[in-house]
mmCIF file of C-alpha atoms in Angstrom:
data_model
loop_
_atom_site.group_PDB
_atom_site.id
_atom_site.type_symbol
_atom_site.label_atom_id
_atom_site.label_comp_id
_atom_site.label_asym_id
_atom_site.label_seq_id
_atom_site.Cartn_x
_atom_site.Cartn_y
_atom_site.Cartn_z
ATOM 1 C CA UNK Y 1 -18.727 37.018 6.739
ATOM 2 C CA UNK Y 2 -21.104 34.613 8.162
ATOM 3 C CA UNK Y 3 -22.548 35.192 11.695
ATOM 4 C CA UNK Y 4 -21.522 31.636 12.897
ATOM 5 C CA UNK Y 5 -18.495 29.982 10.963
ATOM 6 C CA UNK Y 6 -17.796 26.321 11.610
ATOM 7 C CA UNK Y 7 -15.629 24.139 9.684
ATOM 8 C CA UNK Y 8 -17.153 21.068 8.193
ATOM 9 C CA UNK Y 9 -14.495 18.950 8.279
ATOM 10 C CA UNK Y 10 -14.916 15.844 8.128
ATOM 11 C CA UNK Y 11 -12.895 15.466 10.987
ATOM 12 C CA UNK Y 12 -12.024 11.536 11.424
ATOM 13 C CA UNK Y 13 -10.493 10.542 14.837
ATOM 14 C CA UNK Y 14 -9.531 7.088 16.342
ATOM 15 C CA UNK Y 15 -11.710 5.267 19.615
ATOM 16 C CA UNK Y 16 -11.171 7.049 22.546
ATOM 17 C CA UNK Y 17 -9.787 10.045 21.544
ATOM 18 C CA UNK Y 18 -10.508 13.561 23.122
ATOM 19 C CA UNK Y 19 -12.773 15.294 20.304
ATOM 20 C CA UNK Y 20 -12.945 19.046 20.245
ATOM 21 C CA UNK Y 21 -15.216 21.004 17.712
ATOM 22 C CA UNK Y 22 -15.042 24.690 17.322
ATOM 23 C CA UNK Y 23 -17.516 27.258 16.086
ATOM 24 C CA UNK Y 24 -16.698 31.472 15.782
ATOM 25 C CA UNK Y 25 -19.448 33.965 15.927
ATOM 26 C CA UNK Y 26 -19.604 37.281 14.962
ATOM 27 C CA UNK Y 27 -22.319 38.646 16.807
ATOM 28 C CA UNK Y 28 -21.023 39.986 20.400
ATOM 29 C CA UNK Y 29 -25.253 39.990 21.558
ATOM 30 C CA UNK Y 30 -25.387 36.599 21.519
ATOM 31 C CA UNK Y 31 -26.760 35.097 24.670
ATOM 32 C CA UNK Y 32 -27.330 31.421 24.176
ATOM 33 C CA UNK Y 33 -25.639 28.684 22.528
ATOM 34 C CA UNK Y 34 -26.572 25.544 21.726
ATOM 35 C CA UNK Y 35 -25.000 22.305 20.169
ATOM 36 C CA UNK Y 36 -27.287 19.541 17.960
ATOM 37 C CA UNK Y 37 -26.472 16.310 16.916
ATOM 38 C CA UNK Y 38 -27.405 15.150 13.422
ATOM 39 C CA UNK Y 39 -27.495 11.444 12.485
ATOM 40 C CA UNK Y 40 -27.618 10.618 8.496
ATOM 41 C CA UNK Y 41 -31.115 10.693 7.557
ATOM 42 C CA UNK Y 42 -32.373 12.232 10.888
ATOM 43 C CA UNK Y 43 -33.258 15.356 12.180
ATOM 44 C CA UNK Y 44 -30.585 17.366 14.348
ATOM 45 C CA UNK Y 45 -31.686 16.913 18.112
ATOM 46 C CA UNK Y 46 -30.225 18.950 21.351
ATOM 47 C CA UNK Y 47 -27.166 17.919 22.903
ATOM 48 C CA UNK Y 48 -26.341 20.950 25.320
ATOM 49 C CA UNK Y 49 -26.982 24.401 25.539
ATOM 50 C CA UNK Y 50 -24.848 27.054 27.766
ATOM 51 C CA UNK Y 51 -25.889 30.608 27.938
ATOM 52 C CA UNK Y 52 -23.352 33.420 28.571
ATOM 53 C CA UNK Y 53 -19.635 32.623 29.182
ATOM 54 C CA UNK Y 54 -18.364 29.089 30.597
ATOM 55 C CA UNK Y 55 -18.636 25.698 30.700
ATOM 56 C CA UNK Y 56 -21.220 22.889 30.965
ATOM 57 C CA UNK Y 57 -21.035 19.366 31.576
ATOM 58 C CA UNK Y 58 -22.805 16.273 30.940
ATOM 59 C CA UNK Y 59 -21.258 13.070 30.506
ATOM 60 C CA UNK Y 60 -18.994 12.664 28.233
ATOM 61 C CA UNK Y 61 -19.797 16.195 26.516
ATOM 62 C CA UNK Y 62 -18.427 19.599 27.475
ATOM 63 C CA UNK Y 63 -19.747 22.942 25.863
ATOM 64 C CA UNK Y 64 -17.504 26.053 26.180
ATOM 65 C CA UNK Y 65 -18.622 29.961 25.566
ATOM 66 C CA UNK Y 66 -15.874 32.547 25.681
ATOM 67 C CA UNK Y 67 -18.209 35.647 24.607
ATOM 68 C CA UNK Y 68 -14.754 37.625 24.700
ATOM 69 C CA UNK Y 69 -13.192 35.797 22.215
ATOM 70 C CA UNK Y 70 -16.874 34.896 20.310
ATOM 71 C CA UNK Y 71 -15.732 31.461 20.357
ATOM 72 C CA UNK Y 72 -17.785 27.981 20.945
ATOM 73 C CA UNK Y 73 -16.636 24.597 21.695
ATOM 74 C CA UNK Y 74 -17.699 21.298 22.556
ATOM 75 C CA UNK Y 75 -15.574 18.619 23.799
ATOM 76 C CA UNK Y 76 -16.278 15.173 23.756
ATOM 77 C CA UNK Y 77 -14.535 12.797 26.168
ATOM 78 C CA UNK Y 78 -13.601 8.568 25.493
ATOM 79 C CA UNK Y 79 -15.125 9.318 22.213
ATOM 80 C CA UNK Y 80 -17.076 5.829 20.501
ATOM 81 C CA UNK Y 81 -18.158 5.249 16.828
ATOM 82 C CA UNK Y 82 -22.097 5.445 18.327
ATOM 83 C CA UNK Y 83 -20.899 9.828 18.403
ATOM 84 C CA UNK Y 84 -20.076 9.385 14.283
ATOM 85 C CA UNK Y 85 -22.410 12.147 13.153
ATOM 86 C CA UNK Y 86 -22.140 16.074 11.876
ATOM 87 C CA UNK Y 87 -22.325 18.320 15.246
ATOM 88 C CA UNK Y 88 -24.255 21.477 14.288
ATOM 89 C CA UNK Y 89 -23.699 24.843 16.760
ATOM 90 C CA UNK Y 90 -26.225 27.588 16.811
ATOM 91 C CA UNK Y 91 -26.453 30.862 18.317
ATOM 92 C CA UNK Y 92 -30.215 32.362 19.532
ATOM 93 C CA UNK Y 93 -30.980 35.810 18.388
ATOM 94 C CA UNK Y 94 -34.853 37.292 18.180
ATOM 95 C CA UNK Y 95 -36.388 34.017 18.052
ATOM 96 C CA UNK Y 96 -34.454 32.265 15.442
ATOM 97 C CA UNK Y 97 -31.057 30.155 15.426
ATOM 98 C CA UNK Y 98 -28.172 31.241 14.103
ATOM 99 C CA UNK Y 99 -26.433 27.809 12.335
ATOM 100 C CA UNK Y 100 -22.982 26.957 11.754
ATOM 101 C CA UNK Y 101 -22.639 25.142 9.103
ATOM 102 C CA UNK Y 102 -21.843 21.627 10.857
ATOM 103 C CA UNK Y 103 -19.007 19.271 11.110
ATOM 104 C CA UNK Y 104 -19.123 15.844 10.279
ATOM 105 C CA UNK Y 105 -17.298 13.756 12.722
ATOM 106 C CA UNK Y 106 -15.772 10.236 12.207
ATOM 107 C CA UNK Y 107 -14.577 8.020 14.935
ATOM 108 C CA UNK Y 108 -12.543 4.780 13.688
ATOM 109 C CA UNK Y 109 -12.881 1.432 15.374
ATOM 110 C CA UNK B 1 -44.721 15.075 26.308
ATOM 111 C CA UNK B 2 -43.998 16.974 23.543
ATOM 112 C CA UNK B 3 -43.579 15.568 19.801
ATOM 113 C CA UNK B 4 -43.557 16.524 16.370
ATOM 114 C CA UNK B 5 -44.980 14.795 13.403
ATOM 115 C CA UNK B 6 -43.601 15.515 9.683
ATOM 116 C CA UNK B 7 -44.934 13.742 6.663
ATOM 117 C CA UNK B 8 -44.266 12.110 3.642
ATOM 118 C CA UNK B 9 -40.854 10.956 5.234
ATOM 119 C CA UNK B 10 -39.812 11.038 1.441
ATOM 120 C CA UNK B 11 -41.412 12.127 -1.982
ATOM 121 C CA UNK B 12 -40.242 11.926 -5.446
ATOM 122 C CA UNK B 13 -41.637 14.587 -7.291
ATOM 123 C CA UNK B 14 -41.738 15.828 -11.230
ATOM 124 C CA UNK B 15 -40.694 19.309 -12.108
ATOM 125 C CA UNK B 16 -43.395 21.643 -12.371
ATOM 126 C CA UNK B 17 -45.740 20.016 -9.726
ATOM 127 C CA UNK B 18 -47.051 21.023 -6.519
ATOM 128 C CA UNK B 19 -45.777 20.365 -3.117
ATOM 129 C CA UNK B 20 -47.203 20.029 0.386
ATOM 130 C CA UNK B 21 -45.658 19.206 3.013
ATOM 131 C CA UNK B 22 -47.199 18.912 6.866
ATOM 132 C CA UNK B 23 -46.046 19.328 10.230
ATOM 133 C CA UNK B 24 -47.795 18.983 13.488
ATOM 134 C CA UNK B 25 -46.491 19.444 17.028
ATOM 135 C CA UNK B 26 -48.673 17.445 19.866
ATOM 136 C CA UNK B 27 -48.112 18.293 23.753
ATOM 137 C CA UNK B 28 -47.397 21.841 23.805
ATOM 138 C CA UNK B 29 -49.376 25.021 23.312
ATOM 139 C CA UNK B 30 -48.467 28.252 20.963
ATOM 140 C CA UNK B 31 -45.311 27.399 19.982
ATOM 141 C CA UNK B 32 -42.934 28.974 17.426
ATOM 142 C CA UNK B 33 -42.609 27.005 14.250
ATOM 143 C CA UNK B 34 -39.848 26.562 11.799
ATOM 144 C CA UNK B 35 -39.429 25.148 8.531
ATOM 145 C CA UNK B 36 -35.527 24.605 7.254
ATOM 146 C CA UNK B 37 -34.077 22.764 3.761
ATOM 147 C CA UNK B 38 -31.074 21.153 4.470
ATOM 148 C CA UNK B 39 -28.939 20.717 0.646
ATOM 149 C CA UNK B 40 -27.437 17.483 1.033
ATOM 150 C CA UNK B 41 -23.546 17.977 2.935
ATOM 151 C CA UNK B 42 -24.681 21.113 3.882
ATOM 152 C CA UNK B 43 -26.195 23.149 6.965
ATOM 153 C CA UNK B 44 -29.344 24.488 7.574
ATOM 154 C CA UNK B 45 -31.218 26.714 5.736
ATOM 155 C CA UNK B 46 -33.981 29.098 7.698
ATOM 156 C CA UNK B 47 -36.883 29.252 5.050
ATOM 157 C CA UNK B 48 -39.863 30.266 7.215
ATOM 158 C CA UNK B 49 -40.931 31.029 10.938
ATOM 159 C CA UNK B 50 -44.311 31.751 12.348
ATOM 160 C CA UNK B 51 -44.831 33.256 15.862
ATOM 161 C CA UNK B 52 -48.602 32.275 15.986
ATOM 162 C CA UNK B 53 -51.439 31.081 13.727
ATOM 163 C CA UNK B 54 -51.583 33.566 10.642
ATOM 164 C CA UNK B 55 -47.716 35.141 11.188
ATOM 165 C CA UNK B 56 -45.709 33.505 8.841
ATOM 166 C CA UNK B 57 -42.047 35.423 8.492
ATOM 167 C CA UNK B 58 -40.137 34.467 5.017
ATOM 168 C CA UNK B 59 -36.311 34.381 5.017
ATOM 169 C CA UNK B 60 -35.151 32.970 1.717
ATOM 170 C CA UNK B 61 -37.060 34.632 -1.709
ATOM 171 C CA UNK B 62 -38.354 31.522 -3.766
ATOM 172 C CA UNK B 63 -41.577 29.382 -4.683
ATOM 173 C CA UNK B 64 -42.322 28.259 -1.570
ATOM 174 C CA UNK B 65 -44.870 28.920 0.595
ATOM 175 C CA UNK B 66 -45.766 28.006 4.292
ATOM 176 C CA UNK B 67 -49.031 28.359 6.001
ATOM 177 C CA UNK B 68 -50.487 28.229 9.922
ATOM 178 C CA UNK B 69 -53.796 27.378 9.830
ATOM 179 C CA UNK B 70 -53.822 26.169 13.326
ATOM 180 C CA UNK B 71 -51.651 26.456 16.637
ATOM 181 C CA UNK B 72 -49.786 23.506 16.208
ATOM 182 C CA UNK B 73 -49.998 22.885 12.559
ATOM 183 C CA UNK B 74 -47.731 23.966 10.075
ATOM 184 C CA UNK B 75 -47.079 23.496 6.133
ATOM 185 C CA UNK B 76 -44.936 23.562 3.708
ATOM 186 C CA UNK B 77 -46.350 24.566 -0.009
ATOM 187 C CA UNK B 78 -44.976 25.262 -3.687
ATOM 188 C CA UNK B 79 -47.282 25.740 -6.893
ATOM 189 C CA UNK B 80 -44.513 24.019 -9.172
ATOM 190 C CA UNK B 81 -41.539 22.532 -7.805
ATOM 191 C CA UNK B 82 -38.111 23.182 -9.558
ATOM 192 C CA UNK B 83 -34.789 20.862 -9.664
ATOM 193 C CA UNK B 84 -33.190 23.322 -7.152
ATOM 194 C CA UNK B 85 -36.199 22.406 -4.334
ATOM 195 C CA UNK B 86 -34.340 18.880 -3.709
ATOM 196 C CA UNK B 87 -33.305 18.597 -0.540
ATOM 197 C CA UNK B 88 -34.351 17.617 3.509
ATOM 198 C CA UNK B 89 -37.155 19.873 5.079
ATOM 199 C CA UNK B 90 -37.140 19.853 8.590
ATOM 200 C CA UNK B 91 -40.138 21.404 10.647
ATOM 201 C CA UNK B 92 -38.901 22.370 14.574
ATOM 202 C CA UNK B 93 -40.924 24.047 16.967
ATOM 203 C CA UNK B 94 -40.069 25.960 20.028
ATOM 204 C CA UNK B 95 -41.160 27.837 23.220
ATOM 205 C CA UNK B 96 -37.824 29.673 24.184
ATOM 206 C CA UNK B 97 -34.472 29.405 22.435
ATOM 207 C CA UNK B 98 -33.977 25.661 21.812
ATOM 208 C CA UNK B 99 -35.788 24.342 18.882
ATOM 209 C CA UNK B 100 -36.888 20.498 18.548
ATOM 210 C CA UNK B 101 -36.827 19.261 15.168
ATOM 211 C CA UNK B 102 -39.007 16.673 13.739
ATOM 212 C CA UNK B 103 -37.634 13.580 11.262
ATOM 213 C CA UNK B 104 -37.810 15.425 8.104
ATOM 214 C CA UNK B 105 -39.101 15.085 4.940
ATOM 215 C CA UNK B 106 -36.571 14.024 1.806
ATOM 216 C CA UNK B 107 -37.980 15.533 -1.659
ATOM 217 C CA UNK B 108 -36.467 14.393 -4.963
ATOM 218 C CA UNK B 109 -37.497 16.730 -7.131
ATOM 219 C CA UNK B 110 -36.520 14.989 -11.323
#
């Protein structure tokens, strides 16, 4: 079993629609968890980061921890075809990051 | 402000020659480094951290190499490439627990 398990889709969605990704971890230590943005070609940069339990806003983009269920979401609200890109979440343990494997996300015109 | 440099942006490379790839971070001091491969599709692939100049920690057995000569340089080495070395190497730094990637490097390797 992997320590972070995300399904890679591709997940294709129309304009506008609410977008929810989902990652599972395995590791109940786990303090911080992050979510990256990967464009073809580019390198994955920081979209939010929550630590513990609950929710964090900003903009169109909500992250969700629920450490009792080890389970990691990110939202994404009025979703546009500018967000078409694989969304990679990560767990930080002992100076590394722990990766899911990413999903590639499609949003139709 | 901080930012990180990678280069070649890509390379083409023959089986059986060496690699080196080079990263340098500008703007902050100390900082962790990483170096990931990224297979094509597919997530990413821890292959070496360093904690300070001279600490380099290996995570993946295989012909690579990575060196810290100074602070805020890091590379990326192999003695002879193989087919199975193809693939996007991304250098990230960090201070705490977000990393900040740089624009990778894509190797062909034929």
């Amino acid at each position: 079993q992997k320590e972070v398990e995300q399904d890679p889709g591709p997940l294709s969605v129309p304009e506008g629609a609410i977008v929810s990704l989902n990652c599972t971890y395995s590791n109940s230590a786990f303090q911080y968890f992050m979510w990256y943005r990967q464009y073809s070609r580019k390198g994955p940069e920081l979209l939010m980061y929550t630590y513990s339990s609950g929710n964090k806003e900003d903009g169109r983009f909500t992250a969700q921890v629920d450490k009792s269920s080890k389970y990691i979401s990110l939202f994404i609200r009025d979703s546009q075809p500018s967000d078409s890109a694989t969304y990679l979440c990560s767990c930080y343990s002992n100076y590394q990051l722990i990766w899911g494997a990413g999903t590639k996300l499609i949003i139709k015109p | 402000s901080q930012t990180i440099h990678q280069w070649p942006a890509t390379l083409v490379q023959p089986v059986g020659s060496p690699l080196s790839l080079e990263c340098t971070v500008e703007g902050t001091s100390n900082p962790n480094l990483y170096w990931y491969r990224q297979a094509a599709g597919r997530g990413l692939q821890l292959l070496f951290y360093s904690v300070g100049i001279g600490q380099i920690s290996s995570e993946v057995p295989q012909n690579l190499s990575a060196s810290r000569p100074q602070d805020r340089q890091f590379i990326l080495s192999s003695k002879k490439l193989l087919l199975s070395d193809s693939g996007f190497y991304l250098c990230a730094w960090s201070v705490s627990y977000e990393q900040f990637f740089g624009p990778g490097t894509r190797l062909t390797v034929l």
